[in-house]
Short mmCIF file of C-alpha atoms and ligand atoms in Angstrom, two decimals:
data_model
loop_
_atom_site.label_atom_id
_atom_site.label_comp_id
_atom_site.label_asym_id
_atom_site.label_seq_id
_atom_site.Cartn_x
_atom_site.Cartn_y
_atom_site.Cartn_z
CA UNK F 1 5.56 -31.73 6.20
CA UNK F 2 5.53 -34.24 2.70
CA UNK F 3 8.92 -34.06 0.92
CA UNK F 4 7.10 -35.85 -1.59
CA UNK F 5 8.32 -34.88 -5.05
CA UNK F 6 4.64 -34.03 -5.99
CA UNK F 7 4.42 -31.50 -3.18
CA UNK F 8 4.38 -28.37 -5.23
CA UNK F 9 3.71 -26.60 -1.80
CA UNK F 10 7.12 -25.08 -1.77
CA UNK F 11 6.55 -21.69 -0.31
CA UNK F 12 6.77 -22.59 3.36
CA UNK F 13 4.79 -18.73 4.15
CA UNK F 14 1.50 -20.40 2.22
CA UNK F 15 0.59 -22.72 5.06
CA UNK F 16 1.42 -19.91 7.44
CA UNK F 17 -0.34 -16.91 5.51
CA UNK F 18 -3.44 -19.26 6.25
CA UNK F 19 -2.07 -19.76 9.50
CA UNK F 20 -3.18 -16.59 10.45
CA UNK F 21 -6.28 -15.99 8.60
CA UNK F 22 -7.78 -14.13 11.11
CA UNK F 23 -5.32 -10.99 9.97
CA UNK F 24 -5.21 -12.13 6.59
CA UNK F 25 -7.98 -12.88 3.53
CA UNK F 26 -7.08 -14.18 0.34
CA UNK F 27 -8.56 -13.56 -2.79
CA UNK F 28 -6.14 -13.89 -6.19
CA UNK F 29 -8.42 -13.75 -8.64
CA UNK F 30 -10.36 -10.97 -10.02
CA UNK F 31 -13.91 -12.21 -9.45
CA UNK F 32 -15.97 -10.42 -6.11
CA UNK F 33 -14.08 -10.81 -3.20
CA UNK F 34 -15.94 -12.21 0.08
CA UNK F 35 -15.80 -9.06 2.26
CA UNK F 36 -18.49 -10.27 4.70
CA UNK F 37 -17.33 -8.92 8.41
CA UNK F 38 -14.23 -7.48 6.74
CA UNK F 39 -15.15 -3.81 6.81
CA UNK F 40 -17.34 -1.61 9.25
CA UNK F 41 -18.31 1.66 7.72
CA UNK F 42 -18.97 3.29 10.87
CA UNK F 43 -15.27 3.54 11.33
CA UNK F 44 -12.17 5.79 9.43
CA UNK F 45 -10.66 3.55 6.82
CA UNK F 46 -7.08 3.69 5.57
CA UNK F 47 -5.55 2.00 2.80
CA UNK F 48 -2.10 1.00 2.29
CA UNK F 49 -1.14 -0.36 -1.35
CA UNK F 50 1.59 -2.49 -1.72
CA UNK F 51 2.45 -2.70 1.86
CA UNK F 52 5.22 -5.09 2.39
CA UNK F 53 6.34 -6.26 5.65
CA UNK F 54 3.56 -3.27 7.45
CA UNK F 55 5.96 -1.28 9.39
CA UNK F 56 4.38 2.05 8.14
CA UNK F 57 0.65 0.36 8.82
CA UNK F 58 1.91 -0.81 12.35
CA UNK F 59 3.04 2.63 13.44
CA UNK F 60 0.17 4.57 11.81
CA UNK F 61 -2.34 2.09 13.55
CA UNK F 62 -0.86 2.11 16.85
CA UNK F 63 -1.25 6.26 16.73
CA UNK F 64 -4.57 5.67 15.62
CA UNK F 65 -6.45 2.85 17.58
CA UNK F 66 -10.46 4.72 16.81
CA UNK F 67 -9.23 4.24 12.48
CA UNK F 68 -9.28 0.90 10.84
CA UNK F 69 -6.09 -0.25 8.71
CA UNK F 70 -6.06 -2.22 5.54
CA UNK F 71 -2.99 -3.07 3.72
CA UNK F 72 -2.59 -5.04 0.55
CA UNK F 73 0.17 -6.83 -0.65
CA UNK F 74 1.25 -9.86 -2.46
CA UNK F 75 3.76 -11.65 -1.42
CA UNK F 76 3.42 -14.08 1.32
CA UNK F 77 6.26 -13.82 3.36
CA UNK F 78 5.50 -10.22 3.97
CA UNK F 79 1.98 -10.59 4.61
CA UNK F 80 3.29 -13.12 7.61
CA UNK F 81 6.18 -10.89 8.89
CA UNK F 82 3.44 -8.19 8.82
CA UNK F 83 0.53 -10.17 10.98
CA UNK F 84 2.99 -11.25 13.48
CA UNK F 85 4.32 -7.49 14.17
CA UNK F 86 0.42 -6.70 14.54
CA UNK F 87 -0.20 -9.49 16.82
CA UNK F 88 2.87 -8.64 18.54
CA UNK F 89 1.53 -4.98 19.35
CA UNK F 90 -2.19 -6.29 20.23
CA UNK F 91 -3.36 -4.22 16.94
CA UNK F 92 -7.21 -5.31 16.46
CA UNK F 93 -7.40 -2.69 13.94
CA UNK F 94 -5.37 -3.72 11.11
CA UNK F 95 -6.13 -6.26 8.23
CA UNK F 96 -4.27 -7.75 5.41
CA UNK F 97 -5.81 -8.10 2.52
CA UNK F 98 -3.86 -10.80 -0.32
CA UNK F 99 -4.97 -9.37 -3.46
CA UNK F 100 -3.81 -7.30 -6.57
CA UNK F 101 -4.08 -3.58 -5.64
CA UNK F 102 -5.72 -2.84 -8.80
CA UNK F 103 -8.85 -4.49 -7.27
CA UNK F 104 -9.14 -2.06 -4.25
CA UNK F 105 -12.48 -1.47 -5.90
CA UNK F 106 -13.62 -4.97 -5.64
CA UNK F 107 -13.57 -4.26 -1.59
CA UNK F 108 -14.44 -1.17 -0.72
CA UNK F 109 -18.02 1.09 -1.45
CA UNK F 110 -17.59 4.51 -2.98
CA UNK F 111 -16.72 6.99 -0.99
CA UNK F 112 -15.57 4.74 2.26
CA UNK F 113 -11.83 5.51 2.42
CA UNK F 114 -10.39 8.45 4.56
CA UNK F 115 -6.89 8.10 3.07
CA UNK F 116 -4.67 5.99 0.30
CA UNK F 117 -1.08 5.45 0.67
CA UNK F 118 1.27 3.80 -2.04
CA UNK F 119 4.30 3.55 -0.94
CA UNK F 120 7.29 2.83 -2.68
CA UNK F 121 5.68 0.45 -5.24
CA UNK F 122 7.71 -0.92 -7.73
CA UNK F 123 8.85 1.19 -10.41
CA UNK F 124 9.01 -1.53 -13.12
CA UNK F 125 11.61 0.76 -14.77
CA UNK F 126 12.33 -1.49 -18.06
CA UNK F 127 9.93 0.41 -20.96
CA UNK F 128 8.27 -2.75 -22.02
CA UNK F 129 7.57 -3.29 -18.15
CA UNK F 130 5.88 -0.10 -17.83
CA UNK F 131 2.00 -0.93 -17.95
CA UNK F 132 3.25 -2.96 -14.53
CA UNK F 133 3.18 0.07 -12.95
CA UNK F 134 0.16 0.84 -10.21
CA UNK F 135 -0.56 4.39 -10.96
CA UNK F 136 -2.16 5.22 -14.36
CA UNK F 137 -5.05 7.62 -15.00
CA UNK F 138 -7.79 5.35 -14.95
CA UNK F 139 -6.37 3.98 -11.56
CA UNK F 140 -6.47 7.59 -9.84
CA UNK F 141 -10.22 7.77 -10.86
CA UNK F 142 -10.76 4.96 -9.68
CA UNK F 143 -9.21 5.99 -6.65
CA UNK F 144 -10.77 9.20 -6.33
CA UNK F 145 -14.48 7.00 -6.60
CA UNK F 146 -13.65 5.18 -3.61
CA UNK F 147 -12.55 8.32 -0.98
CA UNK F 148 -14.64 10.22 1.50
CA UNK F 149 -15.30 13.69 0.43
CA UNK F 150 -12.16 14.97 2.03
CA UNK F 151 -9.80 12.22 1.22
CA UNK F 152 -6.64 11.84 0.73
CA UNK F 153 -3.96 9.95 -1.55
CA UNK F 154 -0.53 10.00 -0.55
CA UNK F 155 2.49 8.90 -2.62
CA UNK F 156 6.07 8.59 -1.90
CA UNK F 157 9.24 7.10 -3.44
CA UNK F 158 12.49 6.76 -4.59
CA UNK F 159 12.18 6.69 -8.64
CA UNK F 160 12.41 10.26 -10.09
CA UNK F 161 10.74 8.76 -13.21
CA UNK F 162 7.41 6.78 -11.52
CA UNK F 163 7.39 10.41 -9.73
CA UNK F 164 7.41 12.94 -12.21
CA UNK F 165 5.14 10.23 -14.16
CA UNK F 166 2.29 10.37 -10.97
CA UNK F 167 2.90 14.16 -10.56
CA UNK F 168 1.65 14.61 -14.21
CA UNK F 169 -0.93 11.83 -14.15
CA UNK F 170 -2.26 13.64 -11.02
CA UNK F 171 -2.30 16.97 -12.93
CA UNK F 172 -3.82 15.47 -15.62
CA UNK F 173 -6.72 13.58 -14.23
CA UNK F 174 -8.24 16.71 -12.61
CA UNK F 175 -9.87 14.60 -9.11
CA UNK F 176 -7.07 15.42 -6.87
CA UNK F 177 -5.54 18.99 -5.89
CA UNK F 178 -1.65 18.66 -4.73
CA UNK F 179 -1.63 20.12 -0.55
CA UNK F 180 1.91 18.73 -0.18
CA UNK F 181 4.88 18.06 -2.24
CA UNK F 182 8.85 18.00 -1.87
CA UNK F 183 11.34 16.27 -4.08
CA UNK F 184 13.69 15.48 -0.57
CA UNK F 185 11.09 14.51 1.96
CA UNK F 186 13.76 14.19 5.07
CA UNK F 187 14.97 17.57 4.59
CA UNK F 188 11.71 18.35 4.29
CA UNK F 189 9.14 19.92 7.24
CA UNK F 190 6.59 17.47 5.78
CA UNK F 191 8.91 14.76 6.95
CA UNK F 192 7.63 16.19 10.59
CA UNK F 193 4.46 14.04 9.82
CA UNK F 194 6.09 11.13 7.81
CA UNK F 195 6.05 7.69 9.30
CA UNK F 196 8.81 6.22 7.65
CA UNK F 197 8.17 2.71 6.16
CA UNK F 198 10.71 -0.09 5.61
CA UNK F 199 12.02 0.56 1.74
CA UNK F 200 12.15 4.05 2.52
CA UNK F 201 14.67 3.92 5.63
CA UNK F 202 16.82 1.31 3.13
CA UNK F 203 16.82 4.20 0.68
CA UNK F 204 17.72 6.99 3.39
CA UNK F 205 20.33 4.95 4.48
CA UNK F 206 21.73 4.86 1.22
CA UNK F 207 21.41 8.71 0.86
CA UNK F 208 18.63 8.64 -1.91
CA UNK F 209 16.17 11.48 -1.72
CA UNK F 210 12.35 10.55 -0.97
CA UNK F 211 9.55 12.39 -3.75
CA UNK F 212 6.53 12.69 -1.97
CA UNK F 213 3.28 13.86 -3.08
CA UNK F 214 -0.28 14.60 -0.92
CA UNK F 215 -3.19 14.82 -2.14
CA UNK F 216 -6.91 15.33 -1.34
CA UNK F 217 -9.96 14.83 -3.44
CA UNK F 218 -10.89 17.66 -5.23
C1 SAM U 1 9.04 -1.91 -3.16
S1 SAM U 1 7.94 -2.72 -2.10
C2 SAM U 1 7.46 -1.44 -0.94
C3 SAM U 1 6.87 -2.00 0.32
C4 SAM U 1 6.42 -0.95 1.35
N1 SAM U 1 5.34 -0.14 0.83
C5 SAM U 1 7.56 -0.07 1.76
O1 SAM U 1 7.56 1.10 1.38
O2 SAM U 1 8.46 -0.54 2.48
C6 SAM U 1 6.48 -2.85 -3.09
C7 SAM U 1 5.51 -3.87 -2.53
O3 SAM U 1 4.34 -3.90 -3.33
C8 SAM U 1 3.93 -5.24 -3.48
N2 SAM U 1 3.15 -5.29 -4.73
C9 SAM U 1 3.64 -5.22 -5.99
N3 SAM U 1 2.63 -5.25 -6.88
C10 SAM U 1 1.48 -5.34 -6.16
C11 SAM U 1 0.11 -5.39 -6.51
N4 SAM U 1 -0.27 -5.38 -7.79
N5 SAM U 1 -0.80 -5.48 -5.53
C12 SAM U 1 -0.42 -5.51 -4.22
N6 SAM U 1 0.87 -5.45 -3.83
C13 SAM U 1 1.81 -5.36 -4.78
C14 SAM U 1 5.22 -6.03 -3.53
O4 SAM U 1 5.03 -7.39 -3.23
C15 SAM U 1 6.07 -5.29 -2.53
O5 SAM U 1 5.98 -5.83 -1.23
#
């Protein structure tokens, strides 16, 4: 590789993030994606937002080989550690997809997805930070636009305030009824279903209690 002082390549995970572009498509901007053989409608689609390293979309997929898996996610060393695990496990049903969340609508039709997860996402806690955050009202529509009739949106994490702030937004927007919540997910008998992703066994390891929220379309 050039150690040139103009190389302004510095993220070693760039070259491999295109290393394995047959797991992962790029698109940073917010023009139209290209989505040609990306997505096949005749199968389930899931949707992971934010999906860091894929843990949670490697064990969901590998339970569910007949439902394709798309997660997005920024940052490049994640969306490497997360092809090689699916490589690892032979998963031909999973995708990455390098692109702002907020865009989900840029790739998928109306009324395609079975379910949306956002997991832990982060909680950009600072006030002036807080338009940062994923979920707003217009984003649950949004949301809502792009599920099957019986979808689902699922949200979990550790920040009482993002929480309570979703809980109300969900209220609120009047597209999604509430079919499971708990404000301590492992003591929980929803945690019976839960596959556990990476930031969330950090935070049980720590003792922090998991808010979790289901939802389908209403
Ligand atoms: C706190 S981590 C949680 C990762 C994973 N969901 C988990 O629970 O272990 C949040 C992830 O969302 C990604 N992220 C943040 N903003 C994003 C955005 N606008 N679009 C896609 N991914 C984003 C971050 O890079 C990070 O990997």
């Amino acid at each position: 590789m050039s150690r040139s002082p103009f190389n302004l390549n510095l993220n070693p995970y760039v070259t491999k993030v295109q290393q394995h572009s047959d797991i992962i498509r790029t698109h940073l901007t917010d023009g139209s994606p290209d989505t040609a053989g990306l997505i096949n409608l005749s199968r389930p689609i899931i949707v992971d937002l934010g999906c860091g390293a894929g843990n949670f979309l490697r064990d969901y997929a590998l339970s569910a080989p007949e439902i394709d898996f798309f997660g997005f996610e920024l940052r490049y060393k994640r969306l490497v550690k997360g092809a090689l695990k699916f490589k690892k496990h032979h998963l031909a049903n999973v995708r990455l997809i390098q692109a702002r969340a907020e865009n989900i609508a840029l790739w998928f039709p109306p009324a395609s997805i079975r379910e949306v997860y956002i997991n832990f996402p982060d909680p950009w806690p600072k006030k002036r930070h807080l338009k940062h955050r994923l979920i707003t009202t217009d984003f649950l529509v949004r949301l809502r636009g792009l599920l099957e009739e019986k979808g689902q949106f699922v949200f979990k994490t550790d920040h009482r305030d993002y929480f309570d702030l979703a809980k109300t937004l969900i209220d609120e927007c009047g597209v999604f009824d509430v079919i499971g919540y708990t404000e301590d997910l492992h003591n929980s008998p929803l945690d019976e279903q839960n596959i556990p992703t990476e930031f969330e066994l950090l935070f049980k390891s720590k003792g922090y209690p998991v808010y979790y929220i289901k939802t389908k379309v209403r």
